[in-house]
C-alpha positions as a Python dict, from the first residue, in 0.01 Angstrom:
ca = {
    (1, 'M'): (0, 0, 0),
    (2, 'R'): (281, 241, 75),
    (3, 'S'): (412, 244, -279),
    (4, 'T'): (75, 372, -407),
    (5, 'L'): (140, 713, -251),
    (6, 'K'): (355, 800, -549),
    (7, 'N'): (31, 840, -748),
    (8, 'T'): (-114, 1191, -740),
    (9, 'P'): (-445, 1152, -554),
    (10, 'F'): (-639, 1399, -768),
    (11, 'K'): (-491, 1362, -1115),
    (12, 'S'): (-484, 982, -1121),
    (13, 'L'): (-804, 861, -960),
    (14, 'A'): (-789, 528, -1137),
    (15, 'M'): (-433, 459, -1021),
    (16, 'G'): (-444, 610, -671),
    (17, 'S'): (-523, 390, -374),
    (18, 'A'): (-804, 458, -127),
    (19, 'L'): (-539, 578, 116),
    (20, 'A'): (-393, 833, -124),
    (21, 'L'): (-735, 958, -231),
    (22, 'T'): (-865, 1011, 118),
    (23, 'T'): (-541, 1163, 242),
    (24, 'G'): (-538, 1412, -42),
    (25, 'F'): (-902, 1511, -8),
    (26, 'F'): (-887, 1556, 368),
    (27, 'S'): (-552, 1737, 391),
    (28, 'A'): (-656, 1992, 129),
    (29, 'T'): (-973, 2060, 326),
    (30, 'T'): (-799, 2124, 654),
    (31, 'Q'): (-543, 2374, 522),
    (32, 'A'): (-770, 2676, 560),
    (33, 'A'): (-687, 2971, 783),
    (34, 'E'): (-548, 2825, 1104),
    (35, 'I'): (-717, 3093, 1317),
    (36, 'A'): (-1021, 3229, 1135),
    (37, 'T'): (-1083, 3567, 1300),
    (38, 'D'): (-1422, 3718, 1379),
    (39, 'P'): (-1527, 4081, 1325),
    (40, 'G'): (-1401, 4284, 1619),
    (41, 'D'): (-1138, 4035, 1736),
    (42, 'Y'): (-860, 4291, 1687),
    (43, 'T'): (-1023, 4578, 1875),
    (44, 'P'): (-846, 4569, 2215),
    (45, 'L'): (-1017, 4584, 2553),
    (46, 'P'): (-877, 4755, 2866),
    (47, 'A'): (-614, 4588, 3083),
    (48, 'G'): (-765, 4365, 3350),
    (49, 'V'): (-1059, 4245, 3137),
    (50, 'N'): (-1106, 3869, 3089),
    (51, 'L'): (-1304, 3688, 2820),
    (52, 'G'): (-1445, 3337, 2831),
    (53, 'I'): (-1561, 3229, 2485),
    (54, 'L'): (-1731, 2913, 2361),
    (55, 'Y'): (-1761, 2848, 1988),
    (56, 'G'): (-1965, 2593, 1795),
    (57, 'Q'): (-1892, 2530, 1427),
    (58, 'Y'): (-2079, 2300, 1190),
    (59, 'A'): (-1976, 2253, 826),
    (60, 'T'): (-2069, 2014, 545),
    (61, 'R'): (-1885, 1936, 222),
    (62, 'D'): (-1988, 1700, -57),
    (63, 'T'): (-1799, 1821, -364),
    (64, 'V'): (-1430, 1763, -436),
    (65, 'Y'): (-1207, 1968, -667),
    (66, 'A'): (-864, 1901, -819),
    (67, 'D'): (-676, 2181, -997),
    (68, 'G'): (-1004, 2372, -1010),
    (69, 'D'): (-1201, 2088, -1173),
    (70, 'K'): (-1479, 1893, -1006),
    (71, 'V'): (-1380, 1533, -930),
    (72, 'P'): (-1650, 1273, -1015),
    (73, 'V'): (-1655, 1092, -681),
    (74, 'D'): (-1928, 1048, -422),
    (75, 'A'): (-1753, 1169, -106),
    (76, 'G'): (-1831, 1402, 181),
    (77, 'L'): (-1679, 1553, 493),
    (78, 'N'): (-1877, 1685, 789),
    (79, 'T'): (-1723, 1855, 1090),
    (80, 'I'): (-1871, 1953, 1425),
    (81, 'I'): (-1606, 2153, 1610),
    (82, 'G'): (-1614, 2333, 1942),
    (83, 'L'): (-1358, 2578, 2078),
    (84, 'A'): (-1311, 2687, 2437),
    (85, 'R'): (-1109, 3009, 2462),
    (86, 'F'): (-982, 3219, 2751),
    (87, 'V'): (-834, 3567, 2696),
    (88, 'H'): (-678, 3803, 2952),
    (89, 'Y'): (-592, 4165, 2866),
    (90, 'M'): (-294, 4322, 3039),
    (91, 'D'): (-65, 4624, 3010),
    (92, 'I'): (307, 4561, 2956),
    (93, 'G'): (509, 4881, 2934),
    (94, 'G'): (215, 5075, 2796),
    (95, 'V'): (127, 4809, 2536),
    (96, 'I'): (-199, 4612, 2562),
    (97, 'V'): (-128, 4236, 2535),
    (98, 'D'): (-379, 3950, 2553),
    (99, 'P'): (-230, 3611, 2646),
    (100, 'Q'): (-480, 3337, 2564),
    (101, 'I'): (-543, 2969, 2516),
    (102, 'I'): (-774, 2795, 2268),
    (103, 'V'): (-877, 2430, 2316),
    (104, 'P'): (-1052, 2263, 2018),
    (105, 'F'): (-1276, 1959, 2046),
    (106, 'G'): (-1538, 1789, 1834),
    (107, 'K'): (-1592, 1534, 1558),
    (108, 'V'): (-1483, 1483, 1198),
    (109, 'E'): (-1680, 1244, 978),
    (110, 'L'): (-1557, 1135, 638),
    (111, 'E'): (-1823, 996, 407),
    (112, 'E'): (-1640, 823, 124),
    (113, 'P'): (-1682, 529, -113),
    (114, 'F'): (-1352, 361, -22),
    (115, 'G'): (-1481, 84, 200),
    (116, 'P'): (-1144, -65, 304),
    (117, 'L'): (-1037, 257, 477),
    (118, 'Q'): (-1168, 261, 833),
    (119, 'P'): (-1256, 436, 1055),
    (120, 'T'): (-1427, 725, 882),
    (121, 'S'): (-1505, 932, 1191),
    (122, 'E'): (-1326, 1041, 1504),
    (123, 'S'): (-1404, 1264, 1800),
    (124, 'G'): (-1212, 1403, 2095),
    (125, 'V'): (-998, 1693, 2210),
    (126, 'G'): (-753, 1851, 1968),
    (127, 'D'): (-421, 2034, 2001),
    (128, 'P'): (-443, 2345, 2223),
    (129, 'I'): (-326, 2678, 2081),
    (130, 'I'): (-146, 2926, 2306),
    (131, 'G'): (-29, 3275, 2220),
    (132, 'A'): (-100, 3647, 2243),
    (133, 'T'): (-161, 3968, 2053),
    (134, 'A'): (30, 4291, 2118),
    (135, 'W'): (-128, 4616, 1998),
    (136, 'V'): (163, 4821, 1865),
    (137, 'L'): (-83, 5092, 1760),
    (138, 'N'): (-368, 5161, 2001),
    (139, 'N'): (-535, 5489, 1912),
    (140, 'P'): (-899, 5499, 2026),
    (141, 'D'): (-914, 5875, 1963),
    (142, 'D'): (-844, 5822, 1592),
    (143, 'Q'): (-1025, 5485, 1608),
    (144, 'Q'): (-750, 5276, 1454),
    (145, 'W'): (-544, 4985, 1583),
    (146, 'V'): (-261, 4756, 1472),
    (147, 'G'): (-217, 4418, 1641),
    (148, 'L'): (60, 4159, 1598),
    (149, 'S'): (-5, 3801, 1710),
    (150, 'A'): (197, 3484, 1757),
    (151, 'F'): (47, 3144, 1842),
    (152, 'A'): (174, 2788, 1879),
    (153, 'S'): (-34, 2473, 1836),
    (154, 'V'): (96, 2214, 2084),
    (155, 'P'): (68, 1847, 1973),
    (156, 'V'): (-90, 1700, 2286),
    (157, 'G'): (-442, 1639, 2148),
    (158, 'Q'): (-591, 1300, 2072),
    (159, 'Y'): (-415, 1133, 1780),
    (160, 'D'): (-409, 776, 1650),
    (161, 'D'): (-143, 713, 1385),
    (162, 'D'): (-354, 436, 1231),
    (163, 'K'): (-638, 681, 1160),
    (164, 'G'): (-425, 921, 956),
    (165, 'P'): (-636, 1211, 825),
    (166, 'V'): (-939, 1125, 1040),
    (167, 'N'): (-806, 1272, 1364),
    (168, 'I'): (-879, 1565, 1594),
    (169, 'G'): (-513, 1612, 1692),
    (170, 'E'): (-240, 1657, 1428),
    (171, 'N'): (71, 1510, 1594),
    (172, 'R'): (284, 1810, 1492),
    (173, 'W'): (375, 2161, 1603),
    (174, 'K'): (237, 2464, 1421),
    (175, 'G'): (332, 2831, 1437),
    (176, 'I'): (65, 3087, 1344),
    (177, 'F'): (141, 3457, 1297),
    (178, 'Q'): (-106, 3736, 1225),
    (179, 'A'): (-90, 4109, 1160),
    (180, 'A'): (-411, 4313, 1176),
    (181, 'Y'): (-524, 4667, 1101),
    (182, 'V'): (-858, 4803, 1227),
    (183, 'K'): (-1003, 5138, 1124),
    (184, 'H'): (-1340, 5311, 1176),
    (185, 'L'): (-1439, 5441, 832),
    (186, 'S'): (-1730, 5631, 987),
    (187, 'N'): (-1923, 5632, 1311),
    (188, 'S'): (-2103, 5313, 1203),
    (189, 'V'): (-1866, 5133, 962),
    (190, 'V'): (-1551, 4948, 1071),
    (191, 'L'): (-1293, 4770, 853),
    (192, 'D'): (-1075, 4487, 987),
    (193, 'L'): (-788, 4353, 772),
    (194, 'I'): (-582, 4051, 882),
    (195, 'A'): (-289, 3870, 721),
    (196, 'E'): (-185, 3527, 850),
    (197, 'Y'): (130, 3318, 795),
    (198, 'S'): (151, 2958, 920),
    (199, 'V'): (449, 2722, 949),
    (200, 'Y'): (430, 2349, 1018),
    (201, 'G'): (639, 2084, 1185),
    (202, 'D'): (642, 1729, 1052),
    (203, 'N'): (401, 1455, 1149),
    (204, 'D'): (640, 1161, 1175),
    (205, 'D'): (369, 895, 1198),
    (206, 'F'): (91, 959, 948),
    (207, 'L'): (-34, 609, 863),
    (208, 'G'): (327, 497, 894),
    (209, 'F'): (465, 778, 675),
    (210, 'K'): (614, 1121, 740),
    (211, 'R'): (378, 1403, 645),
    (212, 'E'): (531, 1742, 567),
    (213, 'Q'): (362, 2067, 475),
    (214, 'E'): (480, 2390, 314),
    (215, 'D'): (403, 2727, 472),
    (216, 'A'): (48, 2857, 422),
    (217, 'Q'): (-100, 3205, 410),
    (218, 'S'): (-441, 3362, 465),
    (219, 'L'): (-597, 3703, 405),
    (220, 'Q'): (-907, 3790, 608),
    (221, 'G'): (-1131, 4095, 592),
    (222, 'H'): (-1436, 4206, 789),
    (223, 'L'): (-1667, 4497, 712),
    (224, 'R'): (-1883, 4574, 1017),
    (225, 'Y'): (-2189, 4792, 1045),
    (226, 'L'): (-2269, 4904, 1401),
    (227, 'L'): (-2644, 4888, 1449),
    (228, 'S'): (-2608, 5021, 1804),
    (229, 'K'): (-2361, 5008, 2093),
    (230, 'Q'): (-2481, 4654, 2161),
    (231, 'S'): (-2523, 4503, 1813),
    (232, 'H'): (-2353, 4478, 1476),
    (233, 'V'): (-2373, 4294, 1145),
    (234, 'A'): (-2074, 4211, 928),
    (235, 'L'): (-1965, 4054, 602),
    (236, 'S'): (-1634, 3865, 603),
    (237, 'Y'): (-1403, 3731, 333),
    (238, 'Y'): (-1130, 3468, 375),
    (239, 'H'): (-867, 3369, 118),
    (240, 'S'): (-636, 3079, 207),
    (241, 'F'): (-348, 2966, -14),
    (242, 'G'): (-29, 2759, -9),
    (243, 'G'): (35, 2469, 227),
    (244, 'E'): (103, 2185, -20),
    (245, 'T'): (182, 1855, 154),
    (246, 'T'): (405, 1556, 94),
    (247, 'V'): (341, 1210, 239),
    (248, 'G'): (624, 959, 240),
    (249, 'G'): (829, 1204, 32),
    (250, 'Q'): (569, 1215, -247),
    (251, 'D'): (400, 1543, -345),
    (252, 'Q'): (24, 1536, -294),
    (253, 'D'): (-51, 1821, -539),
    (254, 'D'): (-298, 1963, -286),
    (255, 'R'): (-199, 2329, -272),
    (256, 'V'): (-484, 2531, -128),
    (257, 'N'): (-644, 2826, -306),
    (258, 'T'): (-980, 2876, -136),
    (259, 'N'): (-1213, 3176, -105),
    (260, 'R'): (-1498, 3189, 148),
    (261, 'W'): (-1759, 3439, 267),
    (262, 'L'): (-1932, 3463, 604),
    (263, 'A'): (-2216, 3680, 736),
    (264, 'T'): (-2231, 3774, 1106),
    (265, 'Y'): (-2486, 3907, 1351),
    (266, 'A'): (-2375, 3976, 1710),
    (267, 'T'): (-2549, 4138, 2004),
    (268, 'F'): (-2505, 4181, 2378),
    (269, 'V'): (-2806, 4025, 2548),
    (270, 'D'): (-2662, 4140, 2882),
    (271, 'P'): (-2388, 4397, 2955),
    (272, 'T'): (-2138, 4112, 2991),
    (273, 'V'): (-2279, 3843, 2758),
    (274, 'Q'): (-2261, 3855, 2378),
    (275, 'L'): (-2423, 3608, 2138),
    (276, 'Q'): (-2302, 3574, 1780),
    (277, 'V'): (-2431, 3369, 1487),
    (278, 'Q'): (-2266, 3327, 1146),
    (279, 'A'): (-2345, 3155, 818),
    (280, 'G'): (-2152, 3121, 493),
    (281, 'Q'): (-1982, 2891, 244),
    (282, 'D'): (-1688, 2858, 7),
    (283, 'I'): (-1690, 3073, -306),
    (284, 'N'): (-1443, 2857, -496),
    (285, 'V'): (-1189, 2583, -421),
    (286, 'E'): (-887, 2476, -624),
    (287, 'N'): (-807, 2151, -441),
    (288, 'G'): (-1003, 1950, -189),
    (289, 'F'): (-1356, 1958, -53),
    (290, 'E'): (-1576, 2260, -117),
    (291, 'E'): (-1762, 2378, 192),
    (292, 'D'): (-2128, 2412, 94),
    (293, 'T'): (-2268, 2499, 437),
    (294, 'R'): (-2114, 2660, 745),
    (295, 'V'): (-2295, 2771, 1059),
    (296, 'N'): (-2108, 2914, 1359),
    (297, 'F'): (-2236, 3010, 1701),
    (298, 'R'): (-2045, 3194, 1973),
    (299, 'V'): (-2114, 3286, 2336),
    (300, 'L'): (-1881, 3544, 2492),
    (301, 'K'): (-1866, 3633, 2860),
    (302, 'V'): (-1681, 3941, 2988),
    (303, 'F'): (-1557, 3932, 3347),
}
């Protein structure tokens, strides 16, 4: 079975094994923005404020693309992911910094026609992400901010080497770096622009092979309209690219080039509790599964 990885999983469907096909499809799907930001994430809060945040994310995918062309296979990928996040704002030498931790958990379910490959679903706790943002420009009078972030994904989540792509943990380190600019265009309209750069360690036991990944990038933009001091709506755009993988030294030809939109409504139902709901989908996908439905829900508590 190992020798079949030399076949490109997308371009040679007849020659590729079930392992190569599923590996290629799944890895291309999961190379999106490592930390998909929400509208308002990069507007800092005062030192001493804490946030407890719980996210729920549900997404379905039933169409696969290779080099921009639809692949004639009956396959699907559904994910139900939760995130628990704690953020603390503090002042270090006059600079607002927010050390934080993000713990993912949930379930991935691969619906595919390749019967010999089992299991096709897995659930558990993933790799925690730790890091912080420092606001190098914090100008509330002019209503503009610049934040620089660094995060590390620590490979301590649940991982079974025999399950390969169908895992919650990734069995590798990741470094995630973001730079953001936020500006009020008017009293009611706010623009958030974020650039992300991600680097990856190796997974030395991916179905018995070494899995390597090139650096990946993401551009994210949010246009918010403030309905009131308590509520806003927003339209977001995400463009992820790069991140091609090799498995067992063989290129998988799964470079990501994905565009996605997301609509947001958020409101404070209490002075310290915010609810947020989002919906969206992929616009186009070059390689991997196309996300046809995404629904996110978030509860934020200020204390």
